[in-house]
Short mmCIF file of C-alpha atoms in Angstrom, two decimals:
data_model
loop_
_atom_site.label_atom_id
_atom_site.label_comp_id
_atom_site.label_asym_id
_atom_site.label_seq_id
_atom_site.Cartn_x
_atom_site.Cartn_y
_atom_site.Cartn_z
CA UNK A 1 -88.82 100.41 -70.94
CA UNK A 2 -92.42 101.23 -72.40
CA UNK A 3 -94.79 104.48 -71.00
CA UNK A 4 -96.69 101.57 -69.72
CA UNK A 5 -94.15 99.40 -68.05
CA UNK A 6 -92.19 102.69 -66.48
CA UNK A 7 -95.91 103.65 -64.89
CA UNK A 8 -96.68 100.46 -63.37
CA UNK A 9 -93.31 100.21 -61.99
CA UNK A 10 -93.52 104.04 -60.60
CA UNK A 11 -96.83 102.76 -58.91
CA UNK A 12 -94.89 99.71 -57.31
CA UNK A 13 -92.14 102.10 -56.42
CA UNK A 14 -94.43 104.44 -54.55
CA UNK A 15 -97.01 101.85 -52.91
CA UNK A 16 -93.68 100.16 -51.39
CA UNK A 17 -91.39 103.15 -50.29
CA UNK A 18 -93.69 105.80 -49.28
CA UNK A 19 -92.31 109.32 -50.65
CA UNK A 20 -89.96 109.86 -53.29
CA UNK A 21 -88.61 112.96 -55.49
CA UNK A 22 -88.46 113.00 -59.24
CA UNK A 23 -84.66 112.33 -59.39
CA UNK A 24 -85.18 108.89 -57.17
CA UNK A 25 -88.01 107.88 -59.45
CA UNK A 26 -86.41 109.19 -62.70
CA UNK A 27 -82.95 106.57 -61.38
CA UNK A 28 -84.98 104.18 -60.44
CA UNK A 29 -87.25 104.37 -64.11
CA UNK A 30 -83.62 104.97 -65.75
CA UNK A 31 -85.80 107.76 -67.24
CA UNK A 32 -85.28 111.47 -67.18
CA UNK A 33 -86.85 113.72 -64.49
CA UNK A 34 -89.14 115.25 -67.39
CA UNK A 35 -91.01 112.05 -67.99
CA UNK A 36 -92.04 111.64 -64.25
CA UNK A 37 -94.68 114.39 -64.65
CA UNK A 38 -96.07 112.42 -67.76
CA UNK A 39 -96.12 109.35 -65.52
CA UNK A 40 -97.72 110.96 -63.22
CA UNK A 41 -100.65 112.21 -65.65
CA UNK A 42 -101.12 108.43 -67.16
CA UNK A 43 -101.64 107.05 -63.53
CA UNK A 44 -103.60 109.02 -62.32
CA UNK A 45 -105.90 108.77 -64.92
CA UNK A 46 -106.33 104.80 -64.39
CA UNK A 47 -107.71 106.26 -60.90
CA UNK A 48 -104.46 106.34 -58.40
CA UNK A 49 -103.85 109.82 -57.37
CA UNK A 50 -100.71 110.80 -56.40
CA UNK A 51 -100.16 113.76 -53.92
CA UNK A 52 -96.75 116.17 -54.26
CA UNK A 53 -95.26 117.69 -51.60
CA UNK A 54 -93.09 120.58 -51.98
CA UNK A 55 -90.12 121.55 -49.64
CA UNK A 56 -86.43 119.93 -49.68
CA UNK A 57 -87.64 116.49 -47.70
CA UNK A 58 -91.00 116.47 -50.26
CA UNK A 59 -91.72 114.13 -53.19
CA UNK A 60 -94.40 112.22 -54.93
CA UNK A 61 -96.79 109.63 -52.70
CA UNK A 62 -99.85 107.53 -53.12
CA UNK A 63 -102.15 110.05 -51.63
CA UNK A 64 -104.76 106.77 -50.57
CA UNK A 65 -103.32 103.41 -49.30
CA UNK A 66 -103.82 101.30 -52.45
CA UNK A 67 -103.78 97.65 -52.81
CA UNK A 68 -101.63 96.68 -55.62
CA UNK A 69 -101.44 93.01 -57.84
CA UNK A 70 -98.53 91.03 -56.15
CA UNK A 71 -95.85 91.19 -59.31
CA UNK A 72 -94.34 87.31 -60.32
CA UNK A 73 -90.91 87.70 -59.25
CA UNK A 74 -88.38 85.88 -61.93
CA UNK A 75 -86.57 82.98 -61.17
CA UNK A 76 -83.19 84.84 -61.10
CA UNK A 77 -84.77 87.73 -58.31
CA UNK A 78 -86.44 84.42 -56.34
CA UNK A 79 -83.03 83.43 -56.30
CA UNK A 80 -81.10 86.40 -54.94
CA UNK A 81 -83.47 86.74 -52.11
CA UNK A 82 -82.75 82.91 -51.03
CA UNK A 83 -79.04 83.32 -51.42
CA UNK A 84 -79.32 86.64 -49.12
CA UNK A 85 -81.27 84.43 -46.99
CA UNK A 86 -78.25 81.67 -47.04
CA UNK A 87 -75.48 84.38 -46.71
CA UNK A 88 -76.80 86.48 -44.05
CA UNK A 89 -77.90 83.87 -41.89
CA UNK A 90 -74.10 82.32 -41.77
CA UNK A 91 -73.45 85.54 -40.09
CA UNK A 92 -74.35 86.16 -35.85
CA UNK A 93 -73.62 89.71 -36.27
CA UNK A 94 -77.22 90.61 -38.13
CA UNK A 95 -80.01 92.40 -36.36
CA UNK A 96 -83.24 90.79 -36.12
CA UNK A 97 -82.02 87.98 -38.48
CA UNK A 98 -85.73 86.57 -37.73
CA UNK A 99 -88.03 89.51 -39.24
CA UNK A 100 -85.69 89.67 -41.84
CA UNK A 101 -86.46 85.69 -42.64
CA UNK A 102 -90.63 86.28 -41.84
CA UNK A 103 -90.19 89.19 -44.32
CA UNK A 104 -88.34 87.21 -47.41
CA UNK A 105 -91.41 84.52 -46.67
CA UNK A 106 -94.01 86.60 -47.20
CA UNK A 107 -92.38 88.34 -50.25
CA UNK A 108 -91.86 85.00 -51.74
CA UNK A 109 -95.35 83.36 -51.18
CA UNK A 110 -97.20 86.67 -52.31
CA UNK A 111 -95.07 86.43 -55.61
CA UNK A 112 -97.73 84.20 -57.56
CA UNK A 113 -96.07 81.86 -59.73
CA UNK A 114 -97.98 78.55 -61.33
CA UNK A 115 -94.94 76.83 -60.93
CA UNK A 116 -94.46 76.70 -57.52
CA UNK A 117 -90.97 77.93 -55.91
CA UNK A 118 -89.24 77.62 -52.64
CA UNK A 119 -90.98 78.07 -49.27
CA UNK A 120 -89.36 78.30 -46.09
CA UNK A 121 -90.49 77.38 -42.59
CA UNK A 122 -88.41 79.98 -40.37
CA UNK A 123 -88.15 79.85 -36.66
CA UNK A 124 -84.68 80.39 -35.55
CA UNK A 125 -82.08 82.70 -36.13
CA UNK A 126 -79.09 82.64 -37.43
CA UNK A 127 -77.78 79.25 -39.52
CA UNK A 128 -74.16 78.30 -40.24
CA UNK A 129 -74.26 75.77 -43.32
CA UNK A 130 -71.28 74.48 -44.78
CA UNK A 131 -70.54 74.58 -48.17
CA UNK A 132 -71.62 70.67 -48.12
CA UNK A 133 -74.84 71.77 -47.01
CA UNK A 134 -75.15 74.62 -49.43
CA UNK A 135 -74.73 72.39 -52.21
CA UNK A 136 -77.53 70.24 -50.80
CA UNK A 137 -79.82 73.03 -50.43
CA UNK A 138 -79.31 74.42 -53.80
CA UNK A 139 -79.82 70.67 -55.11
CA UNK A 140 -82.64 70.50 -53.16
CA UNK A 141 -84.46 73.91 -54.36
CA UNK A 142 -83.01 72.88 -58.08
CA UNK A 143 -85.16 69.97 -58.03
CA UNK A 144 -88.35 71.81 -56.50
CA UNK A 145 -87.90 74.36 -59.38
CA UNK A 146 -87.76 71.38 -62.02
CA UNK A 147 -89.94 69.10 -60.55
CA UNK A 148 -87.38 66.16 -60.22
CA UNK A 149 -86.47 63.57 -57.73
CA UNK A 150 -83.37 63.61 -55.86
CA UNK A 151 -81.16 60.40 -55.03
CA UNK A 152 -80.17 60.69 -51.03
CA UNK A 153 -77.91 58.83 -49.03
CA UNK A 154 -79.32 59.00 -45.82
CA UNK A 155 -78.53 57.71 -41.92
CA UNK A 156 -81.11 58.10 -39.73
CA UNK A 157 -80.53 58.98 -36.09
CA UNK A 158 -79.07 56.07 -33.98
CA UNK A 159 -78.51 53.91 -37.42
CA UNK A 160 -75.79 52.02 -38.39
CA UNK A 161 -75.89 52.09 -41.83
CA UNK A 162 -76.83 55.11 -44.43
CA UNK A 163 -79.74 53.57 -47.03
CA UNK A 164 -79.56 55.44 -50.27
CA UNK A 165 -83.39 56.30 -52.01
CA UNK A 166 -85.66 58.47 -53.70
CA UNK A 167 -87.32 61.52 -52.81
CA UNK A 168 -89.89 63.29 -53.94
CA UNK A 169 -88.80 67.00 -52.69
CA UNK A 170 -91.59 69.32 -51.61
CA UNK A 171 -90.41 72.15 -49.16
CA UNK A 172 -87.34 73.27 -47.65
CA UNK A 173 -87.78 74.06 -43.77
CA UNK A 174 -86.06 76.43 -41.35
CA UNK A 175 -86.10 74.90 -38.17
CA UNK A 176 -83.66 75.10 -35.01
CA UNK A 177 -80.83 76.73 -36.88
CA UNK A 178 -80.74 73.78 -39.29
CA UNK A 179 -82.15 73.22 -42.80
CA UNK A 180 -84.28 70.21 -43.36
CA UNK A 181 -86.18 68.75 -47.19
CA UNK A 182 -89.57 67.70 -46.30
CA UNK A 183 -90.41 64.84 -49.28
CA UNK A 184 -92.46 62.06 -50.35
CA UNK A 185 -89.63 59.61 -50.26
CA UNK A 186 -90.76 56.31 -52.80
CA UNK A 187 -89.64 53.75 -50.50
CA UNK A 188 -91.45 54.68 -47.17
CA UNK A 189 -94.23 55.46 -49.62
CA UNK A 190 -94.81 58.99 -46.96
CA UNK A 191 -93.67 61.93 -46.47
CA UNK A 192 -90.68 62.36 -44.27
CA UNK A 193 -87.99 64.79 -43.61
CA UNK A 194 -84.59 64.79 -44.26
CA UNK A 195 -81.87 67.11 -42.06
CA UNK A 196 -78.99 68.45 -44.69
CA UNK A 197 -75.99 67.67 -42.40
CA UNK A 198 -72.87 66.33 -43.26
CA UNK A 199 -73.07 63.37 -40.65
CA UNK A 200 -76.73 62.66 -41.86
CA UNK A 201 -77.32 63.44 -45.31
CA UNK A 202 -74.34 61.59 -46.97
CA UNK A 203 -74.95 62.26 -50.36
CA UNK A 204 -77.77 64.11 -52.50
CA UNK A 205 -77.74 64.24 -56.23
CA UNK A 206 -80.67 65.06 -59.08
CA UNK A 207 -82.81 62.02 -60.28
CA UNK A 208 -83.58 62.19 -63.88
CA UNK A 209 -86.97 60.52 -62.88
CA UNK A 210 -89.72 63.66 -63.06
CA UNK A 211 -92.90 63.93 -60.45
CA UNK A 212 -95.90 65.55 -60.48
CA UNK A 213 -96.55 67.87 -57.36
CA UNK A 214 -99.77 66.72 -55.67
CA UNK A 215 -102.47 69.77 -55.75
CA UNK A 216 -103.82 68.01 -52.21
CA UNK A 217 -100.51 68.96 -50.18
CA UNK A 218 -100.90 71.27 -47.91
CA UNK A 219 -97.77 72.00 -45.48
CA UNK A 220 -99.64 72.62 -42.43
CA UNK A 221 -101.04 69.03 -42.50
CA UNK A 222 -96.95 68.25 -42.12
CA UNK A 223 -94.94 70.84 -39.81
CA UNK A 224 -96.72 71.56 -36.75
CA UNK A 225 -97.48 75.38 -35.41
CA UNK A 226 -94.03 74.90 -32.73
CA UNK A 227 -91.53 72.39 -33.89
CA UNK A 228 -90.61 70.70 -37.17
CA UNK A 229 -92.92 67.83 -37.00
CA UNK A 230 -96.74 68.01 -36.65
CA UNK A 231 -97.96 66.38 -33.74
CA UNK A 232 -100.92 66.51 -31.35
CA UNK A 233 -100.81 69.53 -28.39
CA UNK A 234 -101.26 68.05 -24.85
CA UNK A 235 -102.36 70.25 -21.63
CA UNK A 236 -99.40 70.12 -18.99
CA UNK A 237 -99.71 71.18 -15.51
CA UNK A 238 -96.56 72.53 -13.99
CA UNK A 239 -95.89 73.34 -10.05
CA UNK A 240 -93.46 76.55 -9.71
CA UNK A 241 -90.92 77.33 -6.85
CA UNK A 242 -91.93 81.17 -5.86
CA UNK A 243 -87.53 81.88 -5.95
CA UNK A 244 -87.71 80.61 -9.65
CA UNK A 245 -90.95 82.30 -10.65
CA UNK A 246 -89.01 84.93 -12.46
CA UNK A 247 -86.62 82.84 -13.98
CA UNK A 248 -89.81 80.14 -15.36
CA UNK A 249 -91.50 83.06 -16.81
CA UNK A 250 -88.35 84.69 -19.02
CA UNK A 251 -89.17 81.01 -21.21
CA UNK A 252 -91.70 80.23 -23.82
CA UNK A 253 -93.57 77.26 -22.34
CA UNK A 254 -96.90 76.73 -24.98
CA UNK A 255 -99.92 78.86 -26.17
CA UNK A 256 -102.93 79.41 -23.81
CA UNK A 257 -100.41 79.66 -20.73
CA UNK A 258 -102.46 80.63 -17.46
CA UNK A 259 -102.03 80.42 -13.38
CA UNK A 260 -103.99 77.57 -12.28
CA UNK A 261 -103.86 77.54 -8.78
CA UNK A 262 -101.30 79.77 -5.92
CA UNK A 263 -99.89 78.21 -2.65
CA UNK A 264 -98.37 79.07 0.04
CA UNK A 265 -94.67 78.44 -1.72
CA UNK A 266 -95.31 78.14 -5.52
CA UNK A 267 -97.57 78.61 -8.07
CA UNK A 268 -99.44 76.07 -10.68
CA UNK A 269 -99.15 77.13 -14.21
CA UNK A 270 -100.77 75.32 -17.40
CA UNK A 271 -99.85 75.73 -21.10
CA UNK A 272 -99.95 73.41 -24.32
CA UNK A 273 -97.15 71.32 -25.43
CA UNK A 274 -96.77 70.06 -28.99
CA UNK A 275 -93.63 68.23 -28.76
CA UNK A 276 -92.36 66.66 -25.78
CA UNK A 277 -88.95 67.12 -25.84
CA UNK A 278 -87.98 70.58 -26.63
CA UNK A 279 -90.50 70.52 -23.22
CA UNK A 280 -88.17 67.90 -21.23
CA UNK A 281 -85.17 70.38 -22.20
CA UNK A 282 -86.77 73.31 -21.07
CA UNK A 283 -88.13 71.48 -17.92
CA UNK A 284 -84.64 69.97 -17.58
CA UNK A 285 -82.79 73.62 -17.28
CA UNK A 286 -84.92 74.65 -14.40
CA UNK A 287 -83.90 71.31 -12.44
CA UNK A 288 -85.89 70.85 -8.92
CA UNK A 289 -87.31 74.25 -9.14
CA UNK A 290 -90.62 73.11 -11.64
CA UNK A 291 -92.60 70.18 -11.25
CA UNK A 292 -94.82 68.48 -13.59
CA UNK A 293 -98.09 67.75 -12.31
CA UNK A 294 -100.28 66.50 -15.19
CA UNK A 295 -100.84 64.42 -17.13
CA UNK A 296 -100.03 61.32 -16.10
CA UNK A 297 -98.64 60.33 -19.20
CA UNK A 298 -95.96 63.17 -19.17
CA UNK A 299 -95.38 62.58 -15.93
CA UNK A 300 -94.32 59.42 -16.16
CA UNK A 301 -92.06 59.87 -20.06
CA UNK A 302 -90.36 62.47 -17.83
CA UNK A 303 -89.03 60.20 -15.06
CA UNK A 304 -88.38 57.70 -17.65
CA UNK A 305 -85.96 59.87 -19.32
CA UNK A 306 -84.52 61.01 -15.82
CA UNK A 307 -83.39 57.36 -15.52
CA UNK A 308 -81.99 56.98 -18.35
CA UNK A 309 -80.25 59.89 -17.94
CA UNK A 310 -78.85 58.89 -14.25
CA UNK A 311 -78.26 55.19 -15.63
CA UNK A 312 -74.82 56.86 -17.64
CA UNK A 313 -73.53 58.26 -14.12
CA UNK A 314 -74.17 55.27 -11.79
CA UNK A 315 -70.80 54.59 -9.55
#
């Protein structure tokens, strides 16, 4: 490693980990403990000074918080942090398996790269994949990484019969402790996504046939802020039980959730709901205790689905 290369990379070392003494830097440099001095001396002549602290718990440190260049991470490092990703979220046993998946984000979209990598849309915890799945994900990010379509045999929910087609891949999302390809698929001619299950997702192969990423994609326009698919956020008025108060408040209901109105025996609540049924479920698992109040239009998909429900138990 060059003077110049071992000096950038002592920077990097520094600016991430806070303190360290001349024998971690000089393993870390593969260097000898000599040369960290001179490393010193060449840095903080380009105008970073770095402060040393004396004692048996002292070191080197960036005396001022700097803001360093995000460094382009290489394919092969890319790839170990998305197999970490894969391995450790197989496990249940991992602390805070969610930070850990917001932190591998952000270190992969502040890696610049012109060739656009891998991005995840996290929010859930743990995953178990099987090795089917695996293969489909690694198939999936393959084809991202080459810019190539992928042949799937898919079966939509409540179909009959799988339909196999081409995709143009463009993400891979995180969502409810499954993994899901968000494409431009050439027959729907729109962007859809695709769950990689074993029961859905049949079969998924590489195309030869190349695309062309369009610069106008944004994600956002796609996934929505609280569930997989973007849709529109609707103002719901709920009416509480007092005895189930505590119990309503322990779950997330929406963003810009107030108290509306207090009665004698419950309370009226109002929050925004993106997607309607992760808010039936919820509303479902509190049973007589919450009531929707408005709008209307909830309201009345709610009871709808009650019936069908009931229809399955009739005598």
């Amino acid at each position: 490693m060059s003077k110049t290369s071992s000096c950038i990379k002592m920077l990097m070392l520094l600016n991430a980990r806070g303190t360290m003494n001349s024998n971690e830097l000089a393993t870390a440099l593969e260097t000898n403990k000599r040369n960290i001095r001179e490393y010193r001396t060449e840095i903080e002549k380009s105008g970073f000074y770095i402060q040393e602290t004396k004692g048996r718990y002292g070191g080197y440190s960036l005396m001022d918080k700097h803001i360093l260049p995000s460094p382009v991470l290489s394919d092969e490092e890319k790839q170990a942090l998305i197999d970490s990703r894969t391995f450790l979220s197989s496990r249940h046993d991992i602390v805070n398996m969610k930070h850990y998946n917001d932190a591998i984000d952000k270190v992969l979209n502040t890696s610049y790269d012109k060739k656009r990598h891998d991005t995840f849309f996290v929010s859930s915890d743990a995953t178990r994949i099987s090795q089917k799945e695996e293969e489909m994900l690694r198939t999936c990010q393959k084809a991202i990484q080459l810019g190539q379509c992928v042949e799937i045999t898919y079966r939509k929910v409540n179909a009959d019969e799988a339909e196999t087609y081409l995709v143009e891949p463009y993400e891979i999302l995180h969502y409810d402790s499954a993994y899901y390809m968000l494409g431009f698929s050439l027959k729907r001619n729109d962007y859809r996504n695709y769950r990689l299950s074993d029961q859905r997702m049949l079969d998924c192969k590489l195309s030869k046939r190349k695309y062309l990423r369009d610069n106008n994609f944004h994600i956002e326009n796609y996934v929505g802020k609280n569930h997989l698919v973007k849709a529109n956020f609707v103002k719901v008025v709920v009416e509480v039980s007092l005895k189930a108060i505590p119990t309503f408040k322990e779950i997330e209901w929406g963003p810009d959730f107030k108290e509306e109105k207090v009665n004698l025996d419950s309370i009226c609540y109002s929050f925004l709901v993106e997607n309607q049924y992760s808010f039936f479920a919820k509303l479902f698992q509190m049973g007589k205790d919450v009531k929707v109040i408005e709008p209307e239009s909830v309201v009345q998909n709610y009871r709808n689905m009650i019936f069908s429900i009931s229809q399955n138990y009739k005598e």
